[in-house]
PDB file of C-alpha atoms in Angstrom:
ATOM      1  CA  UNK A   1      20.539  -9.226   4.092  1.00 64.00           C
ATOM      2  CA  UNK A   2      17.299 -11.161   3.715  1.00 86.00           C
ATOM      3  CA  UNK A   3      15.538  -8.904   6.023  1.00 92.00           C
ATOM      4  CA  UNK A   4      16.993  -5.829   3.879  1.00 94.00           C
ATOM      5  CA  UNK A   5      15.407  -7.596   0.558  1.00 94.00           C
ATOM      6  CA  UNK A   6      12.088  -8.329   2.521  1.00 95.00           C
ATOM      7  CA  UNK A   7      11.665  -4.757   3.433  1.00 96.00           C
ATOM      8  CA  UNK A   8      12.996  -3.216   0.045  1.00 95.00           C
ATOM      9  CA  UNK A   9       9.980  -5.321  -1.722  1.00 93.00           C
ATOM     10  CA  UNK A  10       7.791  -4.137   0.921  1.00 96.00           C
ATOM     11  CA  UNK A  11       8.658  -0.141   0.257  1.00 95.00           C
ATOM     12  CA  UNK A  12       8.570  -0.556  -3.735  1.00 93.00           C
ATOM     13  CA  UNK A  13       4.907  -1.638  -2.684  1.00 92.00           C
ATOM     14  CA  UNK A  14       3.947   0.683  -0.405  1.00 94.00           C
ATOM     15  CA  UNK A  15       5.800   3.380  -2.901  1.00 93.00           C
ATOM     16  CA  UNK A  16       3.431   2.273  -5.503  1.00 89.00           C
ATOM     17  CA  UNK A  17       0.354   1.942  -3.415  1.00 90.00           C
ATOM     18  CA  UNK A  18       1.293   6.290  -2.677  1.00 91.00           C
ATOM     19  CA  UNK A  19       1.779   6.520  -6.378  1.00 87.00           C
ATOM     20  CA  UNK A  20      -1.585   4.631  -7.096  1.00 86.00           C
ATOM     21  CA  UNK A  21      -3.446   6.654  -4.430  1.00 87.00           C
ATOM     22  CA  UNK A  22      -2.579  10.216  -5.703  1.00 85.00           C
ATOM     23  CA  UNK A  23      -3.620   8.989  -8.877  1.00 81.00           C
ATOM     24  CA  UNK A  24      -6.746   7.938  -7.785  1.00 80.00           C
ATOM     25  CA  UNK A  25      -7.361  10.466  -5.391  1.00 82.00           C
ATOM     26  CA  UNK A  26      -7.051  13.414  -8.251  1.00 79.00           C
ATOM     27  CA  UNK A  27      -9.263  11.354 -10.361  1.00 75.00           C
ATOM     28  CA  UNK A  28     -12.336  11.369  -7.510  1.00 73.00           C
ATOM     29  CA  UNK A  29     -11.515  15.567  -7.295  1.00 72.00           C
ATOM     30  CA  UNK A  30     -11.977  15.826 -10.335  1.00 70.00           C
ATOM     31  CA  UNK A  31     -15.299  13.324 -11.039  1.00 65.00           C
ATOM     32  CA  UNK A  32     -17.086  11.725  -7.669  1.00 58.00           C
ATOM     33  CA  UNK A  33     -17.033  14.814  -5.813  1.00 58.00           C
ATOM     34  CA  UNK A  34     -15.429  15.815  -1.648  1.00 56.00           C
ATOM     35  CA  UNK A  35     -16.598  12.418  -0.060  1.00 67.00           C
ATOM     36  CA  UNK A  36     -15.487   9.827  -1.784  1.00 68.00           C
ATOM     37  CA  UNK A  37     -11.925  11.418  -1.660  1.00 71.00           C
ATOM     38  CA  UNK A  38     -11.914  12.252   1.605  1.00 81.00           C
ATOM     39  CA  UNK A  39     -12.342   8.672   2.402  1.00 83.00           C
ATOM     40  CA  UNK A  40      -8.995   7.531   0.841  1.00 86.00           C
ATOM     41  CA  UNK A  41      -7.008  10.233   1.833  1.00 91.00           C
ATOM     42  CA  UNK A  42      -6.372   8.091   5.306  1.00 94.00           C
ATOM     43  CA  UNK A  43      -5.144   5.425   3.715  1.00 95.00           C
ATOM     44  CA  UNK A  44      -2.959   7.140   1.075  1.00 94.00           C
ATOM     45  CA  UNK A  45      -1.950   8.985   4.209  1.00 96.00           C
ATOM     46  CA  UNK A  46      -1.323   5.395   5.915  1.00 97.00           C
ATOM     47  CA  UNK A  47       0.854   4.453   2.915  1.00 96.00           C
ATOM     48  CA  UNK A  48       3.046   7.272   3.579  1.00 96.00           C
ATOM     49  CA  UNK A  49       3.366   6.979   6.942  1.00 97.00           C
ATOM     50  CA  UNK A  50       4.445   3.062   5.837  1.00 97.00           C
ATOM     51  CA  UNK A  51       6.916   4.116   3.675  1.00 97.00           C
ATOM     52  CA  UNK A  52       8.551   6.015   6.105  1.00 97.00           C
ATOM     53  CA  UNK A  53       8.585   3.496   9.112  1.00 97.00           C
ATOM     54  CA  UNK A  54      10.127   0.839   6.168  1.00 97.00           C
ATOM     55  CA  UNK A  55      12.635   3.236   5.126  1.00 97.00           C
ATOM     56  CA  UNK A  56      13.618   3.647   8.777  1.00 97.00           C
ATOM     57  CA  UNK A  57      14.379   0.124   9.741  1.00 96.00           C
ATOM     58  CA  UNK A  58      16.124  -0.601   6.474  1.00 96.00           C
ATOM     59  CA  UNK A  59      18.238   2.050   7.295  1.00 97.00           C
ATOM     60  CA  UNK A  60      18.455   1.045  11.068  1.00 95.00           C
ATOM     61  CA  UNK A  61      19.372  -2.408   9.731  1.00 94.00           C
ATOM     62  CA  UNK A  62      22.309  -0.970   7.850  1.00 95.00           C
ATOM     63  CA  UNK A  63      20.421  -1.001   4.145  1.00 95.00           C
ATOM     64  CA  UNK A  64      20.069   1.148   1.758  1.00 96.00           C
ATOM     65  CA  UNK A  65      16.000   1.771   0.768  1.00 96.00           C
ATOM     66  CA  UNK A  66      14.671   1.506  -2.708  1.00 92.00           C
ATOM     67  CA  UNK A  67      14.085   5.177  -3.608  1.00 87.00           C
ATOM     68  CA  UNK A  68      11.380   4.269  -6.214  1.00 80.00           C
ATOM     69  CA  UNK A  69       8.528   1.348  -6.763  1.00 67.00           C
ATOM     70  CA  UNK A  70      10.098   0.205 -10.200  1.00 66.00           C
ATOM     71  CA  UNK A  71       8.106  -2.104 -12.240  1.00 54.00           C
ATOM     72  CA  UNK A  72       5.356  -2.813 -10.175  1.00 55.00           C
ATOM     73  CA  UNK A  73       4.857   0.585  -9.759  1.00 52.00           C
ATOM     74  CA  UNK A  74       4.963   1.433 -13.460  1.00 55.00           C
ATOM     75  CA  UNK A  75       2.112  -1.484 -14.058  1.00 56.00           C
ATOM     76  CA  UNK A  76      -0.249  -0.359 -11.207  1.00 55.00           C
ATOM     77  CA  UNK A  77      -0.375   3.218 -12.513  1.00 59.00           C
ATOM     78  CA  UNK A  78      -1.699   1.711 -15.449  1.00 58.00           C
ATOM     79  CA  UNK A  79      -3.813  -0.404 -13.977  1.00 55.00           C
ATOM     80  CA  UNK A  80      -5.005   2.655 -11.532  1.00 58.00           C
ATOM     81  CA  UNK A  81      -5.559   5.056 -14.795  1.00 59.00           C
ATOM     82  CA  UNK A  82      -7.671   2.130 -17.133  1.00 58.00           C
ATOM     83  CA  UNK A  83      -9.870   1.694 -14.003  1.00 52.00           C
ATOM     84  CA  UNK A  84     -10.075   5.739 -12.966  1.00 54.00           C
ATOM     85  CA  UNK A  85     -11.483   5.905 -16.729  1.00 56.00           C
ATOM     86  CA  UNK A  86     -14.507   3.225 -16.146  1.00 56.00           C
ATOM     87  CA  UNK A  87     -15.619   4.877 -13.071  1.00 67.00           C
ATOM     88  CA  UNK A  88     -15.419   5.406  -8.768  1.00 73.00           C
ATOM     89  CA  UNK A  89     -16.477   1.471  -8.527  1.00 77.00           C
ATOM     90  CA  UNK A  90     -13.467   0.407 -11.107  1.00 77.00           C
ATOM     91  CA  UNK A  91     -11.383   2.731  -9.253  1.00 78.00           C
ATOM     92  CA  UNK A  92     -11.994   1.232  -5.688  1.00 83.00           C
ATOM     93  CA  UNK A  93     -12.177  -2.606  -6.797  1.00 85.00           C
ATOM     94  CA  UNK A  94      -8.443  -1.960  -8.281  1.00 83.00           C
ATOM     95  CA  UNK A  95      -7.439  -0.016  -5.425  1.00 87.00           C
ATOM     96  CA  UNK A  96      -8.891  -3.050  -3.206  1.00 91.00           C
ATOM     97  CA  UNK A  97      -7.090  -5.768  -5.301  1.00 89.00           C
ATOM     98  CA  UNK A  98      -3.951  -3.840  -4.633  1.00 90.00           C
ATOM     99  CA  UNK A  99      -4.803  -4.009  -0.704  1.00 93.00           C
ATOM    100  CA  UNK A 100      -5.015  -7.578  -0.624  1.00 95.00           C
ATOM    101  CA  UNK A 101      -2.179  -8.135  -2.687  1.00 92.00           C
ATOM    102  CA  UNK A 102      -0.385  -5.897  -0.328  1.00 93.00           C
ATOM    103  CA  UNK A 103      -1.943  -7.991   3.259  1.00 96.00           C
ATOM    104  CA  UNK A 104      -1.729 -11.526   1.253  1.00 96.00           C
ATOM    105  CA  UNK A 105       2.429 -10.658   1.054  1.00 95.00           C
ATOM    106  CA  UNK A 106       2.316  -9.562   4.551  1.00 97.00           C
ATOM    107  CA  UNK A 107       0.977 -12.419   6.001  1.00 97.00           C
ATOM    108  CA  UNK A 108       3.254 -14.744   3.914  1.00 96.00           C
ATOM    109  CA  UNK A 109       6.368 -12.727   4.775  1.00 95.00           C
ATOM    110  CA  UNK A 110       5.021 -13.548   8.942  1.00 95.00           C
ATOM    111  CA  UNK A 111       5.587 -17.062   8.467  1.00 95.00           C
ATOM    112  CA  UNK A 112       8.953 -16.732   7.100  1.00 93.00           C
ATOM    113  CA  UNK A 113      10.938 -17.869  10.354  1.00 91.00           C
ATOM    114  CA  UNK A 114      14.385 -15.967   8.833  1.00 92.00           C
ATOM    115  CA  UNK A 115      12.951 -12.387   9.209  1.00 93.00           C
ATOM    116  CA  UNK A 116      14.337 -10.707  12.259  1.00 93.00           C
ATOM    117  CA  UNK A 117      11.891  -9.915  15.501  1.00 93.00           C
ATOM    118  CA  UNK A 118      11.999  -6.148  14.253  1.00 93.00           C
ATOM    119  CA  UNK A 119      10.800  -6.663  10.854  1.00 95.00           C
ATOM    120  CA  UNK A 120       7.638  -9.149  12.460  1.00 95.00           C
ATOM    121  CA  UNK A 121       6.847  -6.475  14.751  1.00 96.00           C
ATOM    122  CA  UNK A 122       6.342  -4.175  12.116  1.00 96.00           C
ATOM    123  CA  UNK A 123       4.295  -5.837   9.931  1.00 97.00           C
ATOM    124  CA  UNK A 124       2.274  -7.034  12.863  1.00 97.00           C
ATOM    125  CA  UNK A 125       1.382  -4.261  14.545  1.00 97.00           C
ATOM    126  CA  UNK A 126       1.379  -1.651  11.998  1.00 97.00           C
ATOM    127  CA  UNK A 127       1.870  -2.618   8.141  1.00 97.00           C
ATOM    128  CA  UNK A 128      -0.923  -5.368   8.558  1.00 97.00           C
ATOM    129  CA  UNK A 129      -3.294  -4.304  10.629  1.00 98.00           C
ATOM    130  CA  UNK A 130      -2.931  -1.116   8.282  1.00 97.00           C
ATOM    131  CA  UNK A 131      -3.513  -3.370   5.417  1.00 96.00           C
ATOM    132  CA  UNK A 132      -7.015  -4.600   6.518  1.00 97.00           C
ATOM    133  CA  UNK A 133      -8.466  -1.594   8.139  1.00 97.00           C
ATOM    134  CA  UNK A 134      -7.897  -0.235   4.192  1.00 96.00           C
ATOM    135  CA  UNK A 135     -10.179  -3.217   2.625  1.00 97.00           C
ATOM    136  CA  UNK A 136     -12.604  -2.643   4.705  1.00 96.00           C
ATOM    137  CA  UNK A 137     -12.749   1.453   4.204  1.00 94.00           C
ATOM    138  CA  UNK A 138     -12.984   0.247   0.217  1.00 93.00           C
ATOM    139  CA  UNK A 139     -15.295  -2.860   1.192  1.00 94.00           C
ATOM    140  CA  UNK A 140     -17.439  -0.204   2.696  1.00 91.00           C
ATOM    141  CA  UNK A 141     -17.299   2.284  -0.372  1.00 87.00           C
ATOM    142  CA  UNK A 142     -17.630  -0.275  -3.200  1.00 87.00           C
ATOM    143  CA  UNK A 143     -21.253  -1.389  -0.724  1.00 90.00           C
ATOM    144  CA  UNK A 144     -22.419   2.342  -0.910  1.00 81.00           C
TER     145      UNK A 144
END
């Protein structure tokens, strides 16, 4: 069950980091122009692809997966849309607090010696690594 609970936190995340990304990601379209946008449409595409491999081993594991990214979600929209509104560099510094957020839980959930050897393998060799190749794409933005 605890591995279940670990991974349903994980999707509500990665569901909200999707959310956050279209958001954000209409918002450049619309203001910053073709570049900028093209450069986080990998990792919204990443998200996706996370969401899916989480929703497979939950149900692989025998759980049911969270079908939305509840409150969290809710709050980072908000978040998302106050910094769209100041501008590209607001817009990538939240989108970049979100990503370490999102690598600072999956390095903590790594040292939790309950999880099973299927759940570590995912986060190690695709959620986190995932996780840090997107702070550097917005490391790299926010420099330019």
């Amino acid at each position: 069950m605890h591995n279940i609970e670990t991974l349903n936190k994980f999707l509500k995340d990665e569901l909200s980091a999707t959310e956050t990304y279209e958001q954000a990601l209409e918002k450049l379209r619309e203001d910053a122009g073709l570049s900028e946008s093209e450069a986080l449409k990998p990792i919204y595409e990443s998200h996706k692809d996370a969401v899916s491999s989480l929703q497979s081993l939950i149900t692989r594991l025998g759980g049911t997966p969270c079908e939305d990214s509840g409150a969290w979600g809710t709050w980072a929209k908000i978040v998302q849309g106050s910094a769209n509104l100041l501008g590209k560099d607001a817009a990538f510094k939240a989108l970049q607090v979100g990503e370490k957020s999102g690598a600072e839980n999956y390095e903590e959930a790594l040292e939790d010696t309950e999880l099973s050897s299927d759940v570590q393998s995912l986060i190690e060799t695709k959620l986190l690594p995932a996780q840090q190749e997107h702070i550097r794409t917005l490391d790299r933005l926010l420099a330019s």
